[in-house]
Coordinates of N, CA, C and O in Angstrom, one line a residue:
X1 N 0.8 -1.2 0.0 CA 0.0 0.0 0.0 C 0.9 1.2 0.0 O 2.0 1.3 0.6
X2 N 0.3 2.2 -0.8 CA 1.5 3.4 -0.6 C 0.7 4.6 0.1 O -0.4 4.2 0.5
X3 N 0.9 5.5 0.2 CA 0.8 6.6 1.2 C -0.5 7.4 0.5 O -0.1 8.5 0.1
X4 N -1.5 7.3 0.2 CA -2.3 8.0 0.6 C -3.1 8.8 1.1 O -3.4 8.4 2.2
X5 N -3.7 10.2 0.8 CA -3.8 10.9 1.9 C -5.2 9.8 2.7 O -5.9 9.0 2.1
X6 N -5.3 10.1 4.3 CA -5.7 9.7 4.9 C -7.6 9.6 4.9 O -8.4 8.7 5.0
X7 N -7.7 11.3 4.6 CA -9.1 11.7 4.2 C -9.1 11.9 3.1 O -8.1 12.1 2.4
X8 N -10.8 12.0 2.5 CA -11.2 12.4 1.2 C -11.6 14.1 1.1 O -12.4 14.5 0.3
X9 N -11.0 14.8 2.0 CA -11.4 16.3 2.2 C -10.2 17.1 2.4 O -9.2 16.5 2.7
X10 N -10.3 18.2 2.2 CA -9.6 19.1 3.0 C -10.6 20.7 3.6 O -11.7 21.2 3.6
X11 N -9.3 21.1 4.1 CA -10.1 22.3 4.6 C -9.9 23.7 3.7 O -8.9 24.4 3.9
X12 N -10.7 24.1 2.7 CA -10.4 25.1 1.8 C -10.3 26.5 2.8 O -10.5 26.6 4.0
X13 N -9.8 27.9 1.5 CA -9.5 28.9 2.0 C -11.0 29.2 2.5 O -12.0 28.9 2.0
X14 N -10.9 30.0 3.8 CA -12.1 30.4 4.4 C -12.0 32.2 4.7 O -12.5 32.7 5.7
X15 N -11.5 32.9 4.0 CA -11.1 34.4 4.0 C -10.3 35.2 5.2 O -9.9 34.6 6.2
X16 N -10.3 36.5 5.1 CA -9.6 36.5 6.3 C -8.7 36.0 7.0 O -8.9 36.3 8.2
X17 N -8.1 35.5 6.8 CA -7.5 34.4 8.0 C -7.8 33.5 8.3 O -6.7 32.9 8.6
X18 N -8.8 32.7 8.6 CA -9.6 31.9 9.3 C -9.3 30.5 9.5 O -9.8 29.7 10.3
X19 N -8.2 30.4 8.4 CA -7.8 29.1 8.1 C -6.0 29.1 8.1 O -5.3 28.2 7.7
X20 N -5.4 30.8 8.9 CA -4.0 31.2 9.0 C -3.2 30.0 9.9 O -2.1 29.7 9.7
X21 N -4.1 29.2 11.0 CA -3.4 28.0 11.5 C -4.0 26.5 11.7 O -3.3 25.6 12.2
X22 N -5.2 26.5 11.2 CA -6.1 25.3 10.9 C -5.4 24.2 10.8 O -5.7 23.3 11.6
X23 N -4.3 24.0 9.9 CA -3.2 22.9 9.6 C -2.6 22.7 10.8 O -2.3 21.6 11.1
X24 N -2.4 23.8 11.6 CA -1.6 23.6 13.3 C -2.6 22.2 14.1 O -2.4 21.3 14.8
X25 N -3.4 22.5 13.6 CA -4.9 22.1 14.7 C -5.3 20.9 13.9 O -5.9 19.9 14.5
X26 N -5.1 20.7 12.1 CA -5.7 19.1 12.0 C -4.8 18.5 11.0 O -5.3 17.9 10.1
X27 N -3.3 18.5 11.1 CA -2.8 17.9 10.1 C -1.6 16.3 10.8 O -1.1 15.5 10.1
X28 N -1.7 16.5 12.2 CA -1.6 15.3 12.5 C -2.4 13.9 12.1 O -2.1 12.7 11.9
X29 N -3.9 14.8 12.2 CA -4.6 13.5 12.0 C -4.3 13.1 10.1 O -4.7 12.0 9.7
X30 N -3.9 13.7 9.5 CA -3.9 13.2 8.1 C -4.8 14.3 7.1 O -5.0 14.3 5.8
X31 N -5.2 15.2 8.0 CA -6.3 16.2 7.1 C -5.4 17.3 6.5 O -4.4 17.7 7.1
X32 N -5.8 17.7 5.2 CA -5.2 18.5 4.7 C -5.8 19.7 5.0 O -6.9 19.7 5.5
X33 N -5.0 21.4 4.6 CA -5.5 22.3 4.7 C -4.9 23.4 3.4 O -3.9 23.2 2.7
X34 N -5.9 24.6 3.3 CA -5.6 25.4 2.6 C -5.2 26.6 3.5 O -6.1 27.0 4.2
X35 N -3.8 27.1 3.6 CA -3.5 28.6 4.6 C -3.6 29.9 3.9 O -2.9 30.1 2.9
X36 N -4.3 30.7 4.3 CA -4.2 31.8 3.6 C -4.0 33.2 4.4 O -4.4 33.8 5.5
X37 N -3.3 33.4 3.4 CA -1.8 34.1 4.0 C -2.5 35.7 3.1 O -2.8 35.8 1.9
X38 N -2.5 36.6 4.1 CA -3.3 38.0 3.5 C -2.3 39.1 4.5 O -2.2 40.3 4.0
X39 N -1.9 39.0 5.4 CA -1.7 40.0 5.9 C -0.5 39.8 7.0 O -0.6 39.3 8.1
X40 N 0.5 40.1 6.4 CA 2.3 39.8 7.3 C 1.6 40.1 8.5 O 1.6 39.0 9.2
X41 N 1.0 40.8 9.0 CA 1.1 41.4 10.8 C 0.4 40.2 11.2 O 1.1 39.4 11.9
X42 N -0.7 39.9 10.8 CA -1.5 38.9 11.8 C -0.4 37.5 11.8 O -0.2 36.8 12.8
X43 N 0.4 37.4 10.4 CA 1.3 35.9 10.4 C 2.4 36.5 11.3 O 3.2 35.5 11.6
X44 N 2.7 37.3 11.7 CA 3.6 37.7 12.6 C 3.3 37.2 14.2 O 3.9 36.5 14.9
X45 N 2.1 37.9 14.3 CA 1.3 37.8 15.5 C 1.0 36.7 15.9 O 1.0 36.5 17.2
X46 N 0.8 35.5 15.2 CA 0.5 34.5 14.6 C 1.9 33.4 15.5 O 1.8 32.9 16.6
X47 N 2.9 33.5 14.6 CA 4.4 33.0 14.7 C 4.9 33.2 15.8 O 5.4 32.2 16.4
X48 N 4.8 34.6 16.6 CA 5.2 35.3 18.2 C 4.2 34.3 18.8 O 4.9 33.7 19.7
X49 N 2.8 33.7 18.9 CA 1.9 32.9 19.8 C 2.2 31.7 19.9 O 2.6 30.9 20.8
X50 N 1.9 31.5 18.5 CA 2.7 29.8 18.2 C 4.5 29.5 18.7 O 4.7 28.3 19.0
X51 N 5.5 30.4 18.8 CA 7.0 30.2 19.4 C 6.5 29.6 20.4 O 6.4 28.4 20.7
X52 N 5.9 31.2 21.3 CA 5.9 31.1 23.0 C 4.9 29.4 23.3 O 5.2 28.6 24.2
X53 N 3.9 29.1 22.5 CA 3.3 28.4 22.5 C 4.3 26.7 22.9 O 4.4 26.0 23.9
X54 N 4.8 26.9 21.6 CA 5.9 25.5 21.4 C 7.1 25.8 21.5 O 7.9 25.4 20.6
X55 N 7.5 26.8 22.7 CA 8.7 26.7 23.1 C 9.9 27.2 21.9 O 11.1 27.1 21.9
X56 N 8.9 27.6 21.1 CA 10.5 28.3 19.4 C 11.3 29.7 20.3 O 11.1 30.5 21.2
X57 N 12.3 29.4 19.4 CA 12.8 31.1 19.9 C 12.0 31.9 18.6 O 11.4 31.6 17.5
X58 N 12.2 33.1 19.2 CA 11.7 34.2 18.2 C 12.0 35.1 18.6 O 12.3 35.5 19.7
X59 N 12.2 35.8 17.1 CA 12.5 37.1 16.6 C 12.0 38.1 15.8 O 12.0 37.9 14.6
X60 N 11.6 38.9 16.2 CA 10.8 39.6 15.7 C 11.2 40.2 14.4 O 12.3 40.7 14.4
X61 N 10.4 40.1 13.2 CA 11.0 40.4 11.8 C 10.3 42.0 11.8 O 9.1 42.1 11.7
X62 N 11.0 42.9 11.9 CA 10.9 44.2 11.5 C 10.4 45.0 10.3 O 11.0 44.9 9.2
X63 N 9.3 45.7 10.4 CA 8.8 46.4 9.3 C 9.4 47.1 8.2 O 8.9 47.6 7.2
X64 N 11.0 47.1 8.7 CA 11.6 47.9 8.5 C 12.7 47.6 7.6 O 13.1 48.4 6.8
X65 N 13.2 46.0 7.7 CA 13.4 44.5 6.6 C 13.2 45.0 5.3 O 12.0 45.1 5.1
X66 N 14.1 45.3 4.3 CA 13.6 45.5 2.7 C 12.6 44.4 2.5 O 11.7 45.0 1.9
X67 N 12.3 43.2 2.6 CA 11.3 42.5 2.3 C 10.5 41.5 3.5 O 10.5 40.3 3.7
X68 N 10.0 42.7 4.2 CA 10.1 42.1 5.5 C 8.0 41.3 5.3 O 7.6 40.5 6.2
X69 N 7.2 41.5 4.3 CA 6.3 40.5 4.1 C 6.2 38.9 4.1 O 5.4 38.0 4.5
X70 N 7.8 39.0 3.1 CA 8.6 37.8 2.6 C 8.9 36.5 3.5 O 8.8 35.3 3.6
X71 N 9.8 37.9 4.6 CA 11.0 36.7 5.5 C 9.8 36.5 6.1 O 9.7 35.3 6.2
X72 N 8.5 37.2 6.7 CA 7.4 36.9 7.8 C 6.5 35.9 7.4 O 6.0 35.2 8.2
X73 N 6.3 35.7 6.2 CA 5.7 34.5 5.6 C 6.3 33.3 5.4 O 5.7 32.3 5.1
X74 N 7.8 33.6 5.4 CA 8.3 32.5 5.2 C 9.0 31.8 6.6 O 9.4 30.6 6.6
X75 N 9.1 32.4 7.5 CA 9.2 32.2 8.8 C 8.2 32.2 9.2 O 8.4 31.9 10.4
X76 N 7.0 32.2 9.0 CA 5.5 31.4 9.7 C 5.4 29.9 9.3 O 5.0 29.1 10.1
X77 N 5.8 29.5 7.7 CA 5.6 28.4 6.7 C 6.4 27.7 7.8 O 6.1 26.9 8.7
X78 N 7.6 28.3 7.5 CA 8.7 27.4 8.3 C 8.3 26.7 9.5 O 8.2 25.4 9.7
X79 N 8.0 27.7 10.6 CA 7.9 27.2 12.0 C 6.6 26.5 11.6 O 6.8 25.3 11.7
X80 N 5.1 26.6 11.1 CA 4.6 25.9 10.8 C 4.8 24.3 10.3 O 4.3 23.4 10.9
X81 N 5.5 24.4 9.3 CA 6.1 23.1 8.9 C 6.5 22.2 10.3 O 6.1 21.2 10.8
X82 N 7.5 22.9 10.5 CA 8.2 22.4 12.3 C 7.2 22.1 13.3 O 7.2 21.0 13.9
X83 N 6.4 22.7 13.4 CA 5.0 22.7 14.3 C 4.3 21.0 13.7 O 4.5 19.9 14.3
X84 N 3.7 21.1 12.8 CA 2.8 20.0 12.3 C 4.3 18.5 11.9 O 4.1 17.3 11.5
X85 N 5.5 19.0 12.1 CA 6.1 17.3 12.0 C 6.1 17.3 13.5 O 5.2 16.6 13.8
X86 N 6.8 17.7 14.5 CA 6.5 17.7 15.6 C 5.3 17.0 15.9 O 5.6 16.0 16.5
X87 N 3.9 17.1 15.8 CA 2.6 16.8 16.2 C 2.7 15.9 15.4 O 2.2 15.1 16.2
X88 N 2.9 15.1 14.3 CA 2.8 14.5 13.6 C 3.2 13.3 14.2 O 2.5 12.3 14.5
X89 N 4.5 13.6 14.3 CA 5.4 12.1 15.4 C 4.8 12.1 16.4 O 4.5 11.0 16.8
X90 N 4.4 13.0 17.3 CA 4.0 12.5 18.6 C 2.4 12.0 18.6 O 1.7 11.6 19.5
X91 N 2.0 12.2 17.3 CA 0.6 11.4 17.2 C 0.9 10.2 16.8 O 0.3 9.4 17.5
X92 N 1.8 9.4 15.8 CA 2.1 8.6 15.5 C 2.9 7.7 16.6 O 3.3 6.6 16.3
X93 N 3.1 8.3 17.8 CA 3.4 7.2 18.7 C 2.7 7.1 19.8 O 2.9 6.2 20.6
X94 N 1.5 8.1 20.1 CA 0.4 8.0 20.7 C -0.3 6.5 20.2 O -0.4 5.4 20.8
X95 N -0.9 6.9 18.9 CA -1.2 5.7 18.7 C -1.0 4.2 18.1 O -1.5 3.2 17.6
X96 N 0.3 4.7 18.6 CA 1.2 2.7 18.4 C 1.4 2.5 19.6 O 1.8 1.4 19.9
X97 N 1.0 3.5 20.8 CA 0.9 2.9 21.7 C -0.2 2.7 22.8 O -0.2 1.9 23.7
X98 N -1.1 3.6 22.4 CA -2.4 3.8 22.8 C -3.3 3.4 21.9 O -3.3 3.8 20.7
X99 N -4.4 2.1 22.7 CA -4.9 1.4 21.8 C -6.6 2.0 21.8 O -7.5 1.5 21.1
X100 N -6.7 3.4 23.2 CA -7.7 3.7 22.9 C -7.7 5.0 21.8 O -8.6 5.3 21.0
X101 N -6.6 5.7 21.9 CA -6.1 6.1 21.0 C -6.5 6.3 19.6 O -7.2 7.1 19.0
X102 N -5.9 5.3 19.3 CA -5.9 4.4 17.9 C -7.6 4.4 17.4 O -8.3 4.9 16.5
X103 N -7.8 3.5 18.6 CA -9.7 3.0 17.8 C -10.4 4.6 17.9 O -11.6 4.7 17.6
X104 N -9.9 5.9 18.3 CA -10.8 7.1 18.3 C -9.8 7.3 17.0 O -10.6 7.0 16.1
X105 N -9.1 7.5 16.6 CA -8.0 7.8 15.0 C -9.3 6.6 13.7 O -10.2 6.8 12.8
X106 N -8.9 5.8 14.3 CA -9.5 4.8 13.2 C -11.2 5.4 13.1 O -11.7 5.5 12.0
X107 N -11.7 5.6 14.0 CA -13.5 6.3 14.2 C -13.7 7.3 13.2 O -14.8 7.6 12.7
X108 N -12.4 8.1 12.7 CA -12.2 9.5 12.2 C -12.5 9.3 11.0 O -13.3 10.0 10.3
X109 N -11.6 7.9 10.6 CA -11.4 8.0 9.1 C -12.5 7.4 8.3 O -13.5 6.8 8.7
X110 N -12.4 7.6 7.4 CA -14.3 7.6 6.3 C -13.9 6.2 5.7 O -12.7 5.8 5.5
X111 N -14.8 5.5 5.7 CA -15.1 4.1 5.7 C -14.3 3.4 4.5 O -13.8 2.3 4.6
X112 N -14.3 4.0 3.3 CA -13.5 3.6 2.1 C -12.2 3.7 2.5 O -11.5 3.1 1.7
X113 N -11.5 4.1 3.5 CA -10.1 4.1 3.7 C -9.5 2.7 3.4 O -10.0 1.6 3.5
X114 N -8.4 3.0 3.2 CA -7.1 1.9 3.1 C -6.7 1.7 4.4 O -6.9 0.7 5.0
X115 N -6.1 2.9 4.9 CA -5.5 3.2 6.2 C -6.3 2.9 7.2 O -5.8 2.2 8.1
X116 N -7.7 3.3 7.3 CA -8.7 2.3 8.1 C -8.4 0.6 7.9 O -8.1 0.1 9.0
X117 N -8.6 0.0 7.1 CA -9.1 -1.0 6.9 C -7.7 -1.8 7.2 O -7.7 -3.0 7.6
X118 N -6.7 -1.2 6.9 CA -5.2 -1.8 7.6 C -5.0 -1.8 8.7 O -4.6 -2.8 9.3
X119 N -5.5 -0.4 9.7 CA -5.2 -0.7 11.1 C -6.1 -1.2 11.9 O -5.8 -1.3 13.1
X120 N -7.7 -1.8 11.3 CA -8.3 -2.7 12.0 C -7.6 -4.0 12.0 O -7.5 -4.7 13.0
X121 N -7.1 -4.3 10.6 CA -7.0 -5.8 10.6 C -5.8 -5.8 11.5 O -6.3 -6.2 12.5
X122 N -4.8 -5.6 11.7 CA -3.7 -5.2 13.3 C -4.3 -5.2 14.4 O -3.7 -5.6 15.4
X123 N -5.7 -4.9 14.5 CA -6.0 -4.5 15.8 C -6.6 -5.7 15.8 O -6.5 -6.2 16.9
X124 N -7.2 -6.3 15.0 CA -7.7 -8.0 15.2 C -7.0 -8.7 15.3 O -7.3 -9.8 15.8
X125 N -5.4 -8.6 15.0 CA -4.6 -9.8 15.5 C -4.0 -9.8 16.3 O -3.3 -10.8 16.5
X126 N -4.0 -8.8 17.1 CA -3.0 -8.7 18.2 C -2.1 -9.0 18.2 O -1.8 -8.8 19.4
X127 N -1.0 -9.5 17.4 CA -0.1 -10.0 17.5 C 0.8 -8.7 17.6 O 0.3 -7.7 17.2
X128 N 1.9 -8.6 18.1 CA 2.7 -7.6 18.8 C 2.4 -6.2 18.0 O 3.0 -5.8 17.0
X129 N 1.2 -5.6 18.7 CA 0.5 -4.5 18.2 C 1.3 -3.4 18.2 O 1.3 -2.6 17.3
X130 N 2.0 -3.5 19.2 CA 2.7 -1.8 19.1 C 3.7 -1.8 17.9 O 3.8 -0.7 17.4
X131 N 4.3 -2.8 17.5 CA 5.3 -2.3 16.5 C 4.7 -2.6 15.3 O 5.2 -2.2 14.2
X132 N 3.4 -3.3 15.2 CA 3.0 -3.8 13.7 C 2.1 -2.3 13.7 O 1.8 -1.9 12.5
X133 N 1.7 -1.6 14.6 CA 0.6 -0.7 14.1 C 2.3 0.5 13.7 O 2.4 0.9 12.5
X134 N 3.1 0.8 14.5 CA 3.7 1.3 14.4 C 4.5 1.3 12.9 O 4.6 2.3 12.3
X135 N 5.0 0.3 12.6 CA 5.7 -0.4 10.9 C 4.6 0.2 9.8 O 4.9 1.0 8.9
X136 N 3.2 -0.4 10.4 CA 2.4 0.4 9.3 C 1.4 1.8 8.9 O 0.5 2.1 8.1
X137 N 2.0 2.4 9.9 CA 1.7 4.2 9.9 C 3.0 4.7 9.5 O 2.8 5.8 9.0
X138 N 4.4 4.3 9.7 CA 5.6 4.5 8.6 C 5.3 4.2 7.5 O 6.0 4.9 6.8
X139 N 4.4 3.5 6.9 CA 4.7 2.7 5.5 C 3.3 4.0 5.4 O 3.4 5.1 4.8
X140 N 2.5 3.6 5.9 CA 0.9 4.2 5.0 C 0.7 5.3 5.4 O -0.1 5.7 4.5
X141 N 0.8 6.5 6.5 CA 0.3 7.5 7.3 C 1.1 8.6 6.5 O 2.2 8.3 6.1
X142 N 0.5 9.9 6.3 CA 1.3 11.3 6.1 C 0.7 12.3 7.0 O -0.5 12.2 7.3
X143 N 1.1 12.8 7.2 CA 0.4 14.3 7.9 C -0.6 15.3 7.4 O 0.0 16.3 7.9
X144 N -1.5 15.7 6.9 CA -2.2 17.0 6.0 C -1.2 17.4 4.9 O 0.0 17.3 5.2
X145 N -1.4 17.7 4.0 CA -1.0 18.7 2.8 C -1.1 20.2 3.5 O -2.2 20.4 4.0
X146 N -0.1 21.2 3.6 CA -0.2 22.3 3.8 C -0.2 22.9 2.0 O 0.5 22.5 1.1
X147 N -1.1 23.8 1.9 CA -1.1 24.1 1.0 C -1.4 25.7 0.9 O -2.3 25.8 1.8
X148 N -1.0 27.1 0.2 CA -0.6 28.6 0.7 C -1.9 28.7 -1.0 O -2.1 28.2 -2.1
X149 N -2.4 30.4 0.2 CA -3.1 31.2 -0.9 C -2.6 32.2 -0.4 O -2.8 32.6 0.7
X150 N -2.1 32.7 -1.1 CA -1.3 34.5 -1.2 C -1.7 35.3 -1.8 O -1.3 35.6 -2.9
X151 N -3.0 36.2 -0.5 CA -3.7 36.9 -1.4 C -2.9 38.4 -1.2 O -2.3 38.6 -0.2
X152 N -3.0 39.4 -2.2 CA -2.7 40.7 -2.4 C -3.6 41.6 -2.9 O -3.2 42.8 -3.1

């Protein structure tokens, strides 16, 4: 089986902002998102909550930066990126090791899945669960699609 995304959805642009950290909040589970990126201050404001949040250092990118829209979007992307593999692995060993975990992950996913229908049949054999569910969320699991609208 090859990698898949996990759901048959994502989360489109929703204006304003609304969707500036959505991907923070559901791309462990395998959901994709659309970020839309309108306005450096709020991704600033944004990046300064999320550091203090997850412990990042930060620095404040200056208005004053010849392309200071640039480095602030691109230093949100970044620590974003950082943010969702972080959550990503520690959901991925949550549930290789948590088997209640696991069956609320497995509840999520829409019935046609692959990815479903692999980690039930593991969970029916019991056979040394933690490393077989674990072997096959390496092989089959990804994190959401971050995907950027850059409006002007």
């Amino acid at each position: 089986m090859n990698k898949k995304p996990a759901h048959n959805f994502h989360i489109p642009v929703m204006g304003l902002a609304y969707t500036i950290d959505s991907l923070i909040r559901v791309a462990q589970f395998g959901i994709s998102s659309v970020v839309l990126i309108i306005d450096e201050e709020i991704v600033e404001r944004m990046r300064d909550f999320y550091s203090k949040k997850f412990n990042f250092d930060f620095k404040e990118i200056s208005i004053k930066s010849e392309d200071h829209r640039a480095e602030r979007i691109t230093a949100y992307l970044d620590m974003m990126d950082d943010i969702v593999t972080k959550k990503f692995k520690d959901f991925k060993e949550e549930i290789s090791k948590n088997t209640e975990s696991l069956k609320q992950f497995i509840g999520m996913l829409p019935s046609t899945s692959d990815l479903k229908d692999g980690l039930q049949n593991i969970l029916n054999k019991k056979d040394n669960l933690t490393e077989s569910i674990k072997n096959f969320i390496d092989h089959n699991f990804n994190p959401g699609e971050i995907d950027v609208n850059i409006m002007t």
